[in-house]
Tab-separated table of C-alpha atoms and ligand atoms in Angstrom:
chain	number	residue	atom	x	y	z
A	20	UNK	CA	4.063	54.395	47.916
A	21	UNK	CA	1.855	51.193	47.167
A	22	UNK	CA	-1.433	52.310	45.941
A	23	UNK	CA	-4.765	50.136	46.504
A	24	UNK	CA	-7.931	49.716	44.958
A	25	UNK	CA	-10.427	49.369	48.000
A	26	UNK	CA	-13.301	52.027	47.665
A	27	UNK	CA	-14.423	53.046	44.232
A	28	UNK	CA	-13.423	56.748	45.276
A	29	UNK	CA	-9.456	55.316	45.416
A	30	UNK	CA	-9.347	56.218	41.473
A	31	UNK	CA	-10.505	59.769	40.661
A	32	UNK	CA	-12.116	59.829	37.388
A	33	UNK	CA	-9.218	60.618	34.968
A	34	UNK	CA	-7.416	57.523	36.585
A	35	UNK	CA	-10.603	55.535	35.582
A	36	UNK	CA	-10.273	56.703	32.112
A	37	UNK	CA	-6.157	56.023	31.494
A	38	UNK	CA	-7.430	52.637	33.120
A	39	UNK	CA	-10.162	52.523	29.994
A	40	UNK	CA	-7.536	53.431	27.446
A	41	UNK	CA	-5.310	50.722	28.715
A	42	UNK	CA	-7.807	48.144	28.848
A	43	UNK	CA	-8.636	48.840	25.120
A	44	UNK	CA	-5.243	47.750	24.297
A	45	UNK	CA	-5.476	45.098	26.373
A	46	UNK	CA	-8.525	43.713	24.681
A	47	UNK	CA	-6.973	43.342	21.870
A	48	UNK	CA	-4.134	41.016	22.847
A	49	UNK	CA	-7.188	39.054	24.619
A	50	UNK	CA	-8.787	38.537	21.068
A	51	UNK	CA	-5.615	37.776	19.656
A	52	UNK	CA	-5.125	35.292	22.689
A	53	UNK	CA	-1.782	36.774	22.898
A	54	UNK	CA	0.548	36.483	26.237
A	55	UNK	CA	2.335	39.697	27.193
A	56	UNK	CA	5.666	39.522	29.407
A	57	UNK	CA	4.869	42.988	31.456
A	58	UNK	CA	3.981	41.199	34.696
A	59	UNK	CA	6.405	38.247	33.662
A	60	UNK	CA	8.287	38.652	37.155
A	61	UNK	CA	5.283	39.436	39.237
A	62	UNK	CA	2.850	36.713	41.143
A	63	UNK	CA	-1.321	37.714	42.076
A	64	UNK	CA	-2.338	36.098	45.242
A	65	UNK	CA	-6.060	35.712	44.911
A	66	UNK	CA	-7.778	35.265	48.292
A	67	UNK	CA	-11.046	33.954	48.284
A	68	UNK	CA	-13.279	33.606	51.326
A	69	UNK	CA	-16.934	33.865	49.672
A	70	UNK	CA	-17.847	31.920	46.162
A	71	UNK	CA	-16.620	33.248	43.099
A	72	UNK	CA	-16.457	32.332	39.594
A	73	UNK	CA	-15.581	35.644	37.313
A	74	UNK	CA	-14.220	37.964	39.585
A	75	UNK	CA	-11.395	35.235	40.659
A	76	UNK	CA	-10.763	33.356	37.266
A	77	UNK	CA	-10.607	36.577	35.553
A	78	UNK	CA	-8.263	38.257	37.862
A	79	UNK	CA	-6.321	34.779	37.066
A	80	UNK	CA	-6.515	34.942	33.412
A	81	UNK	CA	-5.747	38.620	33.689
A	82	UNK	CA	-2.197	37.762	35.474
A	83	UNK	CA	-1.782	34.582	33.402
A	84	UNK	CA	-2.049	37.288	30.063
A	85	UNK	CA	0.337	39.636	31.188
A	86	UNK	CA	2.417	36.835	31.652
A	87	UNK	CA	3.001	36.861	35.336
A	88	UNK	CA	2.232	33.747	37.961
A	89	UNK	CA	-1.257	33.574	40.500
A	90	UNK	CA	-1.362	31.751	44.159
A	91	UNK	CA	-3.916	31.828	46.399
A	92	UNK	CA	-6.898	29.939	47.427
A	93	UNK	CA	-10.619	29.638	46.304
A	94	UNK	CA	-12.297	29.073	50.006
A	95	UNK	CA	-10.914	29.217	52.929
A	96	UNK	CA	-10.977	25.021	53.921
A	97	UNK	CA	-7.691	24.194	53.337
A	98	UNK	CA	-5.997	27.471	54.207
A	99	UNK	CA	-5.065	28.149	57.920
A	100	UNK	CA	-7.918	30.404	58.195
A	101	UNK	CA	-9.815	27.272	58.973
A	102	UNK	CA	-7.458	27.010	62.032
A	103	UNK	CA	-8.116	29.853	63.577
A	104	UNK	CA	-5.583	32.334	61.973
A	105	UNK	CA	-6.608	36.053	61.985
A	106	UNK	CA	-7.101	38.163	58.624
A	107	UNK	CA	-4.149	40.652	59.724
A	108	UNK	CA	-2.147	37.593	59.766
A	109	UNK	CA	-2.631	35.671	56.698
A	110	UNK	CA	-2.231	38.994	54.551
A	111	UNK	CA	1.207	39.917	56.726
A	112	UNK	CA	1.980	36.805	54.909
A	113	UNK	CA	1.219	36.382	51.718
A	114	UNK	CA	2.310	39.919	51.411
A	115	UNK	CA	5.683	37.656	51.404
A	116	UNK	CA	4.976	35.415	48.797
A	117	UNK	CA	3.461	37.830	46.458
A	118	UNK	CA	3.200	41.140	44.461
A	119	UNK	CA	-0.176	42.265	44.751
A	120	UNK	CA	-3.436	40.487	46.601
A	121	UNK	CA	-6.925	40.484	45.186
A	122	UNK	CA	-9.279	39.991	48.301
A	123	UNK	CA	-13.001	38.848	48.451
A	124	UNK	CA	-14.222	38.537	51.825
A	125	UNK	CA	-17.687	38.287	53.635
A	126	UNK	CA	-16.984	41.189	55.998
A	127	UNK	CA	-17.622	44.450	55.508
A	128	UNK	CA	-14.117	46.908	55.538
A	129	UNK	CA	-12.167	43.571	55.440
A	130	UNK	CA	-10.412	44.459	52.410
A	131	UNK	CA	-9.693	47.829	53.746
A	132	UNK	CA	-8.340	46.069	56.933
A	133	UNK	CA	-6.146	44.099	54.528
A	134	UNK	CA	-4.845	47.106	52.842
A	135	UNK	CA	-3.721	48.277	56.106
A	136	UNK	CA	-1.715	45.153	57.032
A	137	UNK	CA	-0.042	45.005	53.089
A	138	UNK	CA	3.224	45.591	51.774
A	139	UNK	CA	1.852	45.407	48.951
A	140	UNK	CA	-1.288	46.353	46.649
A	141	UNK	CA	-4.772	45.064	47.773
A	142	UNK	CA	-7.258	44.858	45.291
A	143	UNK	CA	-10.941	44.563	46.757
A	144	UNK	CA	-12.905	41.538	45.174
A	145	UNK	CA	-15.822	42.539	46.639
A	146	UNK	CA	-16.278	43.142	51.121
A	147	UNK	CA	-19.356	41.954	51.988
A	148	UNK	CA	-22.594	44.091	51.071
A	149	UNK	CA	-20.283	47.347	50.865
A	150	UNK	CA	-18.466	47.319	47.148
A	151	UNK	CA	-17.159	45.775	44.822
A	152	UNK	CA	-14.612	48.331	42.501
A	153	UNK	CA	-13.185	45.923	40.483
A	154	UNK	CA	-16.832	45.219	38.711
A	155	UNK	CA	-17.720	49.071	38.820
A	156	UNK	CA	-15.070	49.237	36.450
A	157	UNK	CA	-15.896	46.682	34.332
A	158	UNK	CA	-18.986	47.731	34.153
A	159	UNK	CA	-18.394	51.299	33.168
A	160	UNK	CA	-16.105	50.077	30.771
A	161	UNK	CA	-18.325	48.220	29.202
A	162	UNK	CA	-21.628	51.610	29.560
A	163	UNK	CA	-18.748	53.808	27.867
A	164	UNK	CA	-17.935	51.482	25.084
A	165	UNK	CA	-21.779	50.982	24.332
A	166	UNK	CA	-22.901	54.644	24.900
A	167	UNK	CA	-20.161	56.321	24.056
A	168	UNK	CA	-20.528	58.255	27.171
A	169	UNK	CA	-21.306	58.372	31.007
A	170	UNK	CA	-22.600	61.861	31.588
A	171	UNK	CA	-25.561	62.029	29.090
A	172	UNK	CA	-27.254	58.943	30.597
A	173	UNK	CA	-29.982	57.518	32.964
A	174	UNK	CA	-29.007	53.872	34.276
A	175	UNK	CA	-32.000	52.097	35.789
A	176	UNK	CA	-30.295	50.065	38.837
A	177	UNK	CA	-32.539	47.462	39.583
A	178	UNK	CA	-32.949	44.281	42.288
A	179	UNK	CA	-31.314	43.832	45.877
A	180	UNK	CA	-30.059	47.483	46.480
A	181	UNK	CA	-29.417	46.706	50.413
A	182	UNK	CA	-26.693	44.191	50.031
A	183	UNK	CA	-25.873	44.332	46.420
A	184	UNK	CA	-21.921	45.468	46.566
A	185	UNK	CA	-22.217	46.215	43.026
A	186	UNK	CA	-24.564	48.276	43.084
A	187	UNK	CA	-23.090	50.764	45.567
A	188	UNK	CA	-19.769	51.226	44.008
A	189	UNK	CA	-21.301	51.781	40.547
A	190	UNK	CA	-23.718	54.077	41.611
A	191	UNK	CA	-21.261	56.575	43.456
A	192	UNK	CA	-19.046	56.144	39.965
A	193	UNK	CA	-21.881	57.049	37.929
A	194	UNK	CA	-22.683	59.849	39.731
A	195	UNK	CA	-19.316	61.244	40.155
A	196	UNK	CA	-19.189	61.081	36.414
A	197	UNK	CA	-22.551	62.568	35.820
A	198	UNK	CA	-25.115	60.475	35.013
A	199	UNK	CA	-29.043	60.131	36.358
A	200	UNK	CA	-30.033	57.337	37.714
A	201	UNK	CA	-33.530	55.554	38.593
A	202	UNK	CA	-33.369	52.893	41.386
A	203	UNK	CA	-35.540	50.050	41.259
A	204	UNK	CA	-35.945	47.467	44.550
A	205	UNK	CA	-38.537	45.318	46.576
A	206	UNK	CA	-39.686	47.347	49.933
A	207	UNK	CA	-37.299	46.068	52.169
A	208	UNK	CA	-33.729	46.325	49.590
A	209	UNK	CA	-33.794	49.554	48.633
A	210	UNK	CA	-30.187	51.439	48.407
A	211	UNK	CA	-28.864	51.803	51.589
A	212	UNK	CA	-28.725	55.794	53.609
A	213	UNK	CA	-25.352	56.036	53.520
A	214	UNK	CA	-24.570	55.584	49.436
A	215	UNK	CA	-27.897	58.105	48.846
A	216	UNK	CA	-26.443	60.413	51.514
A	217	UNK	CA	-22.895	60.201	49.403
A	218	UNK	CA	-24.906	61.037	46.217
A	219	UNK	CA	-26.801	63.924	47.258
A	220	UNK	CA	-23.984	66.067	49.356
A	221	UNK	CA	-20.690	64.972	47.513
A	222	UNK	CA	-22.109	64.916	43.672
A	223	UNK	CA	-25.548	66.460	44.353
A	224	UNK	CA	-27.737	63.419	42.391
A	225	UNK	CA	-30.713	62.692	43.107
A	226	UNK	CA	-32.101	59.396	41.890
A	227	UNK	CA	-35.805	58.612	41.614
A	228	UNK	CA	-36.513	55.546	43.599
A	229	UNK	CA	-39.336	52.957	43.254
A	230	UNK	CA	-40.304	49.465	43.489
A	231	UNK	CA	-40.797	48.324	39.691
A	232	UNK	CA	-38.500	48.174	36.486
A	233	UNK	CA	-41.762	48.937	34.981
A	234	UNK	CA	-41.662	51.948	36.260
A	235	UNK	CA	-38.481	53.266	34.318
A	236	UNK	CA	-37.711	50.746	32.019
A	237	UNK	CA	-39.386	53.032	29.312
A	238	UNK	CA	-37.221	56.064	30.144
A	239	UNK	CA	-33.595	55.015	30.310
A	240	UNK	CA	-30.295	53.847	28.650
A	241	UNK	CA	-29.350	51.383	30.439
A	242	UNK	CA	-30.921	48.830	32.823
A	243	UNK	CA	-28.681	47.186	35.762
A	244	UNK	CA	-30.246	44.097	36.791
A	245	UNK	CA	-28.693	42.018	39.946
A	246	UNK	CA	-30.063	39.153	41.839
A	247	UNK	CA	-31.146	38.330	45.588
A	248	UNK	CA	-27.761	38.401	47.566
A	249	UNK	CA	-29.023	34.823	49.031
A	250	UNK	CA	-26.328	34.858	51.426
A	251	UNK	CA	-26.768	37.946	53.343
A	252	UNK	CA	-30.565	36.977	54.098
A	253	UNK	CA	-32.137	35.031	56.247
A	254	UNK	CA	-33.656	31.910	54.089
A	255	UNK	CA	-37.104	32.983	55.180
A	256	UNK	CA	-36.386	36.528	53.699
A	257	UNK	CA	-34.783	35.221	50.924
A	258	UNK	CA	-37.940	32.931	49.867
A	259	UNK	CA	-39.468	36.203	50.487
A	260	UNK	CA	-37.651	38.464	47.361
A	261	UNK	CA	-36.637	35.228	45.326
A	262	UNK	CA	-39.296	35.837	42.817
A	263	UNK	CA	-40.322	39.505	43.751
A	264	UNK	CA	-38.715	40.884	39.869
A	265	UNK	CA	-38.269	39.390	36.798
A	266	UNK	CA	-36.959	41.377	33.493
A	267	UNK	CA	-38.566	38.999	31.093
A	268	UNK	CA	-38.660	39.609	26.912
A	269	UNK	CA	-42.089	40.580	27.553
A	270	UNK	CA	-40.952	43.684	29.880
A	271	UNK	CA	-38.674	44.176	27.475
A	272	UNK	CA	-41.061	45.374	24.769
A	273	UNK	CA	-41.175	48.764	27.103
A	274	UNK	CA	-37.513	49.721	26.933
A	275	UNK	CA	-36.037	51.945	24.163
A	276	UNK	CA	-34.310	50.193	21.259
A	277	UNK	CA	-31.128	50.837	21.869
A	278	UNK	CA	-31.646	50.565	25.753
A	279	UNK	CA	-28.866	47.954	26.983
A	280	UNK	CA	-29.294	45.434	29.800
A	281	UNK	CA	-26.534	44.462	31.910
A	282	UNK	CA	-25.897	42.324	34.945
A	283	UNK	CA	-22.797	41.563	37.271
A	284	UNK	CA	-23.545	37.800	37.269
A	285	UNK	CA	-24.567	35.180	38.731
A	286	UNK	CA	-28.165	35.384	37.067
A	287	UNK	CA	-30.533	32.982	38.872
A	288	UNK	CA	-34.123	34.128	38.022
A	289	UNK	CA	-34.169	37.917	37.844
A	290	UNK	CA	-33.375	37.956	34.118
A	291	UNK	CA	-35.184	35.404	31.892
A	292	UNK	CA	-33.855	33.308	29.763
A	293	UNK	CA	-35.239	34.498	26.767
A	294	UNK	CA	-33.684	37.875	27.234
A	295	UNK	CA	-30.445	36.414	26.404
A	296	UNK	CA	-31.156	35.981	22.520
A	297	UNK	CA	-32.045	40.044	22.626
A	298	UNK	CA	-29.361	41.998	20.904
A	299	UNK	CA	-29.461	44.409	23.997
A	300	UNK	CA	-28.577	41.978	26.284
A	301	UNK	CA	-24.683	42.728	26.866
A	302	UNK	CA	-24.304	40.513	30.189
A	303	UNK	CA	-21.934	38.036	28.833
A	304	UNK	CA	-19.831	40.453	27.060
A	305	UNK	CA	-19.732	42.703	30.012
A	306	UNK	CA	-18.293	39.520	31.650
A	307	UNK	CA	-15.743	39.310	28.850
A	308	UNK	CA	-14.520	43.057	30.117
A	309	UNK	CA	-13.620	41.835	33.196
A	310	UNK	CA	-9.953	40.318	31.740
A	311	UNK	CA	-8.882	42.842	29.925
A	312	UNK	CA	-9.719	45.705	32.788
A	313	UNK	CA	-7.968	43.353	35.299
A	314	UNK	CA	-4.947	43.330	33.171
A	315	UNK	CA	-5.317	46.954	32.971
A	316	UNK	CA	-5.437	47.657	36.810
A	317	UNK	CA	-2.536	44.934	37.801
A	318	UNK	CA	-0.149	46.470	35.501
A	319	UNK	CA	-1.202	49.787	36.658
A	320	UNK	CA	-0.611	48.728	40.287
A	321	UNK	CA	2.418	47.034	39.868
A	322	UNK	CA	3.935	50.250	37.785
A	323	UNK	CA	4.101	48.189	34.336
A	324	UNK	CA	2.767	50.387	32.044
B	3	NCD	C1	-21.168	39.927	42.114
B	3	NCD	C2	-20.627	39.910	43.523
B	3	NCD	O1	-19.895	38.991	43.906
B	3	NCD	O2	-20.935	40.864	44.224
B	3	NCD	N1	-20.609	38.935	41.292
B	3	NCD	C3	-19.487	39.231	40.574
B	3	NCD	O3	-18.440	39.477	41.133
B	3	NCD	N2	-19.600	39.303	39.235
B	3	NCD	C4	-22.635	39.920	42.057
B	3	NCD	C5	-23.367	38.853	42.809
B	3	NCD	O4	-22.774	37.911	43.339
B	3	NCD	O5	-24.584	38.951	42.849
């Protein structure tokens, strides 16, 4: 039977960590620039119907490494969902012309939808404001590889909590794998019910929430920082939040030395750009993660390794 990656919660844990252990491997042929030939016969259809820049080329470079072929499109203009043509549809298709579909759509469930209508694997790119487990992993990948572990930890997730996909899927992960967590959002974008609902009955965590990285910054291991999700606010909102949190060098000086910052990417203003010279800013190497745990999860769905 096919197997998708929708919902975070599709991998258990150990699956998360055989991922891990392949995506070391992987990393190295990445350094070495090296082309496999696992996926040689196999073609990605990436489907893009919201901006992208990492999430699609790496899924791309991922394919193009294990030495397989990518189709697909990057908006949907010039595909026939400008005409009209239903999601159902276009996925009963290019289940056709490919081997396993990466999906990022505005909707909400859409890539679960998708998954329904597959013959084969659907990877979720990111639905809407619900998840995105594609950069959960990456991220955890990259917490594990700096920390050494999950479990001991407090994470400070910071920024737009309400619509921030990333920040949902990683924080069910991190609970299910034990860590605390401090939440950190304007009043207004704080984490949805629903995920703090999940994290108290199903892993029993219970986050401190507030409205300031100040507030935590001093106290944890890692700080999550994400940006205004412009596109699910109104504009008068958004002009609202744009400049409500900054992590600047200067806030910096509070956090632990060995306290790492992360961020899914795009930045716009919410980290400054003097953070980046900080030796615990891991943001752009975090991005780097993304290839080699792409490889890791196409071979895995496609039964190569
Ligand atoms: C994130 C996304 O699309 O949710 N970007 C990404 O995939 N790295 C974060 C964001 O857009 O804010």
């Amino acid at each position: 039977m096919k197997k998708d990656l929708v919902n975070i919660k599709d991998l258990s844990n150990d699956e998360i960590l055989k991922l891990f252990d392949i995506a070391d491997e992987m990393s190295r042929a990445v350094e070495k620039k090296e082309r496999l030939d696992l996926c040689k016969n196999n073609i990605l259809a990436t489907l893009f119907y919201e901006a992208s820049t990492r999430t699609r080329l790496s899924f791309e470079s991922a394919m193009f490494r294990l030495g397989g072929s990518v189709l697909g499109f990057s908006s949907t203009e010039g595909s026939s969902v400008s005409k009209g043509e239903t999601l159902a549809d276009t996925i009963r298709t290019v289940a056709n012309y490919s081997d396993v579909i990466a999906i990022r759509h505005p909707n909400e469930g859409s890539a679960r939808v998708a998954s329904q209508y597959s013959s084969v694997p659907v990877i979720n790119g990111g639905d809407g404001g619900h998840q995105h487990p594609t950069q959960t992993l990456l991220d955890l990948y990259t917490i594990l590889k700096e920390k050494g572990s999950l479990s001991s930890l407090t994470i400070l997730i910071s920024g737009d909590l309400k619509f921030g996909r990333t920040t949902h899927s990683l924080a069910i992960s991190l609970a299910r794998f034990g860590a605390k967590m401090c939440f950190a959002s304007p009043p207004g974008l704080e984490m949805p019910e629903y995920i703090l609902r999940t994290l108290r009955e199903e892993f029993n965590n219970f986050p401190q929430e507030g409205t300031n990285i100040r507030d935590f910054i001093h106290q944890v291991d890692a700080i999550y920082v994400t940006r205004v999700q412009r596109e699910r606010l109104g504009e008068m909102e958004y002009l609202k939040y744009r400049d409500a949190y900054v992590l600047s060098s200067e806030v910096m000086k509070s956090a632990k030395h060995e306290t790492i910052v992360l961020h899914p990417l795009p930045r716009v203003n919410e980290i400054s750009r003097d953070v980046d010279k900080d030796p615990r800013a891991l943001y752009f190497k975090q991005a780097f993660n993304g290839v080699p745990i792409r490889m890791a999860l196409i071979a895995t769905l496609l039964g190569k390794v």
